[in-house]
Coordinates of C-alpha atoms and ligand atoms in Angstrom, one line a residue:
M1 CA 111.2 109.8 103.2
R2 CA 114.2 108.4 104.9
I3 CA 116.6 110.1 107.0
L4 CA 119.7 109.8 109.2
L5 CA 120.1 112.4 112.3
L6 CA 123.7 112.6 112.8
G7 CA 125.6 114.7 115.2
P8 CA 127.0 114.6 118.7
P9 CA 124.6 113.9 122.2
G10 CA 122.6 117.2 122.8
A11 CA 123.1 118.0 119.2
G12 CA 119.1 118.6 119.5
K13 CA 118.2 115.4 117.4
G14 CA 115.1 114.3 119.4
T15 CA 113.9 117.6 119.3
Q16 CA 114.1 117.7 115.6
A17 CA 112.9 114.5 114.9
N18 CA 109.6 115.4 117.0
N19 CA 109.2 118.1 114.8
L20 CA 109.7 115.4 111.8
I21 CA 107.4 113.1 113.3
R22 CA 104.5 116.2 113.6
D23 CA 104.8 117.6 109.6
Y24 CA 106.0 114.2 107.6
G25 CA 104.2 111.7 109.4
L26 CA 107.9 109.8 109.7
V27 CA 107.8 106.5 112.2
Q28 CA 111.1 107.5 114.8
L29 CA 113.6 104.8 115.0
S30 CA 115.8 106.1 118.1
T31 CA 117.9 103.2 119.6
G32 CA 118.3 105.3 122.8
D33 CA 114.4 105.3 123.8
M34 CA 114.5 101.9 122.7
L35 CA 117.2 100.7 124.7
R36 CA 115.4 103.0 127.1
A37 CA 111.9 101.3 127.1
A38 CA 114.4 97.6 127.2
V39 CA 115.3 98.8 130.8
E40 CA 112.1 100.2 131.9
S41 CA 110.7 96.6 131.0
G42 CA 113.3 94.5 132.8
T43 CA 114.1 92.2 129.3
E44 CA 117.1 90.4 128.8
I45 CA 118.5 93.6 126.3
G46 CA 117.8 95.7 128.6
L47 CA 119.8 94.2 131.8
K48 CA 122.6 94.0 129.7
A49 CA 122.5 97.4 128.3
K50 CA 121.5 99.4 131.5
A51 CA 125.4 99.2 133.2
V52 CA 126.9 100.1 129.8
M53 CA 124.1 102.9 129.2
D54 CA 124.6 104.1 132.4
A55 CA 128.8 104.7 131.8
G56 CA 128.0 106.7 128.4
V57 CA 129.5 104.2 126.3
L58 CA 128.0 101.7 123.2
V59 CA 125.9 99.1 123.5
S60 CA 127.1 96.3 121.6
D61 CA 126.3 96.7 117.9
E62 CA 124.6 93.2 117.5
I63 CA 121.8 94.5 120.2
V64 CA 121.3 97.3 118.6
A65 CA 121.1 96.1 115.2
G66 CA 118.8 93.7 115.9
I67 CA 116.4 95.9 117.4
V68 CA 116.7 98.3 114.6
R69 CA 115.8 95.2 112.3
E70 CA 113.3 94.1 113.7
R71 CA 111.8 97.7 113.9
I72 CA 112.4 98.6 110.2
Q73 CA 110.5 96.1 108.8
Q74 CA 107.5 96.8 110.5
P75 CA 104.3 97.8 107.8
D76 CA 104.4 101.5 109.6
C77 CA 107.7 101.7 108.5
A78 CA 107.5 101.7 104.5
N79 CA 105.8 105.2 104.3
G80 CA 109.4 106.5 105.7
F81 CA 111.1 106.9 108.6
L82 CA 113.6 108.7 110.9
L83 CA 116.9 107.0 112.3
D84 CA 118.2 109.0 115.7
G85 CA 121.3 107.4 117.2
F86 CA 121.7 104.5 115.0
P87 CA 124.1 104.2 113.4
R88 CA 126.8 105.0 115.5
T89 CA 129.8 102.9 114.6
Q90 CA 131.4 102.0 111.5
V91 CA 130.2 98.4 111.6
Q92 CA 126.4 99.6 112.2
A93 CA 126.4 101.6 109.1
E94 CA 127.7 98.9 107.1
L95 CA 124.9 97.0 108.9
L96 CA 122.5 99.4 108.1
D97 CA 123.3 99.5 104.5
Q98 CA 122.7 95.6 104.7
M99 CA 119.2 96.2 105.8
L100 CA 118.3 98.7 103.4
E101 CA 119.5 96.8 100.7
E102 CA 117.5 93.9 101.9
L103 CA 114.3 96.3 102.0
N104 CA 115.3 97.7 98.5
V105 CA 115.2 101.3 99.9
S106 CA 117.7 103.7 100.5
L107 CA 118.7 106.9 102.7
D108 CA 117.1 110.1 100.9
R109 CA 119.2 112.3 103.4
V110 CA 122.0 112.0 106.5
I111 CA 121.7 115.1 108.4
E112 CA 124.9 116.6 110.5
F113 CA 123.9 118.8 113.4
Q114 CA 127.2 120.5 114.3
V115 CA 127.4 122.0 118.0
N116 CA 130.5 122.6 119.9
D117 CA 131.0 120.8 123.2
E118 CA 130.2 123.2 125.5
A119 CA 126.7 123.9 124.5
V120 CA 126.5 120.2 124.7
V121 CA 127.2 120.2 128.6
R122 CA 124.8 122.6 129.3
R123 CA 122.1 121.4 127.3
L124 CA 122.7 117.7 128.7
S125 CA 123.2 118.8 132.1
G126 CA 119.7 121.0 132.5
R127 CA 118.1 118.5 130.4
R128 CA 114.8 117.2 132.4
L129 CA 112.3 114.1 131.0
H130 CA 108.8 113.3 131.2
Q131 CA 109.7 109.8 130.5
P132 CA 105.8 108.6 129.6
S133 CA 105.6 111.0 126.7
G134 CA 109.2 111.8 125.9
R135 CA 108.9 115.1 126.3
T136 CA 111.7 117.3 127.4
Y137 CA 112.1 120.2 129.0
H138 CA 115.6 122.5 130.3
V139 CA 115.8 124.1 133.6
E140 CA 117.0 127.1 131.8
F141 CA 116.3 127.6 128.2
N142 CA 112.8 125.5 128.2
P143 CA 111.2 125.4 131.4
P144 CA 107.9 123.6 132.6
K145 CA 105.4 126.2 134.1
E146 CA 105.7 123.9 137.5
E147 CA 109.3 123.4 138.8
G148 CA 109.9 119.4 137.9
R149 CA 106.3 118.6 136.9
D150 CA 105.0 118.0 133.1
N151 CA 103.4 120.6 131.3
V152 CA 100.7 118.2 130.3
T153 CA 100.0 115.6 133.0
G154 CA 101.4 117.4 135.9
E155 CA 103.5 114.1 136.5
A156 CA 107.3 113.9 137.9
L157 CA 110.6 114.6 135.5
I158 CA 113.5 112.8 135.7
Q159 CA 117.1 113.7 135.2
R160 CA 118.1 110.8 132.3
E161 CA 121.1 109.0 134.8
D162 CA 123.4 109.6 131.9
D163 CA 123.0 113.0 131.5
T164 CA 125.2 113.8 134.5
A165 CA 128.5 115.8 134.0
D166 CA 131.2 113.0 134.2
T167 CA 128.6 110.5 131.5
V168 CA 128.2 113.6 129.6
R169 CA 132.1 113.4 128.7
N170 CA 132.1 110.1 128.5
R171 CA 129.1 110.4 125.9
L172 CA 131.2 113.1 124.0
N173 CA 134.3 110.9 123.6
T174 CA 132.6 108.2 122.4
Y175 CA 130.6 110.2 120.1
Y176 CA 134.4 111.5 118.6
E177 CA 136.1 108.2 118.7
Q178 CA 133.9 105.9 117.4
T179 CA 130.4 108.1 115.3
A180 CA 132.5 111.1 114.1
P181 CA 134.0 109.0 111.4
L182 CA 130.4 108.2 109.8
V183 CA 130.2 112.1 108.5
S184 CA 133.3 111.2 106.2
Y185 CA 131.5 107.7 105.4
Y186 CA 128.6 108.7 104.5
T187 CA 129.7 112.7 102.8
E188 CA 131.6 110.1 100.4
K189 CA 128.4 108.2 99.6
G190 CA 127.2 112.0 98.8
D191 CA 123.9 111.8 101.1
L192 CA 125.0 114.6 103.9
V193 CA 124.3 118.0 104.5
S194 CA 125.5 119.6 108.1
I195 CA 123.7 122.5 109.5
D196 CA 124.6 124.8 112.5
G197 CA 123.1 122.9 115.6
M198 CA 123.7 126.2 117.6
Q199 CA 120.8 128.0 116.7
S200 CA 117.4 127.9 118.4
P201 CA 115.3 125.0 117.9
E202 CA 113.1 127.1 115.1
E203 CA 115.9 128.1 113.0
V204 CA 117.3 125.0 113.3
Y205 CA 114.3 123.1 111.9
T206 CA 113.9 126.0 109.1
L207 CA 117.8 124.5 108.3
L208 CA 116.8 121.3 108.4
R209 CA 113.7 121.3 106.4
N210 CA 115.8 123.5 103.6
A211 CA 118.5 120.6 103.8
L212 CA 115.5 118.3 103.2
P213 CA 114.6 116.5 99.4
N214 CA 111.3 118.5 98.0
Ligands
AMP301 P1 120.5 108.3 123.0 O1 119.4 108.3 123.5 O2 120.7 108.2 121.7 O3 121.6 109.2 123.5 O4 121.4 107.2 123.6 C1 122.0 106.8 125.0 C2 122.6 105.4 125.2 O5 122.1 104.3 124.9 C3 124.0 106.2 124.7 O6 125.1 106.6 125.6 C4 124.4 104.1 124.5 O7 125.2 103.5 125.5 C5 123.0 103.7 124.0 N1 122.7 103.4 122.6 C6 121.8 104.5 122.1 N2 121.9 103.9 120.6 C7 122.8 103.2 120.4 C8 123.7 102.6 119.1 N3 122.9 102.8 118.1 N4 124.6 102.0 119.3 C9 125.6 102.0 120.5 N5 124.9 102.4 121.4 C10 124.1 102.9 121.9

């Protein structure tokens, strides 16, 4: 299965991606995670991307398409993948179409998560991350057993630098200006199903599973 998750930051894409990986064995292609890994290891791409990401705007189409192109050709993606956070612009969507055509595959479903802005700001500003594992928590909705510590390893949790209130607003504006038009792009292609992302994570996952092809 090849799935694309679309929706504003904080819509629950990452949370639901983890459910799908667990249950369907899909490979997750998250450009945000890949870029954060590049920043962490200080590669050339990471050095270029850091300031842009911290400001809540988009990294260049060439850079992100380049990292997806490299990853999507790896053998483990042959059994199916889950795109999370890519494409985010019309140009990226067209570049993805080219990559899929070269691989002779197509997307089985594009899922759009619908959430309101207020919820996004609340979700993101309370989000905490255990960076090595990617496990996420929320100070209010999903607190760790011990404050500020990962449940499994006990290591310190961090707040993403772009999860602060000002940057979250920039990320939302960026979403509406550059990414939201992709909803019509995929609707026209006939692949898109919208689901209500305001429900609990369990309820959203039920809606998501029902929206997938059998
Ligand atoms: P995310 O983890 O998906 O919220 O991404 C965090 C940040 O990484 C975004 O605010 C962008 O700066 C950058 N980023 C992630 N994916 C993309 C993409 N497909 N195109 C451009 N920038 C991206």
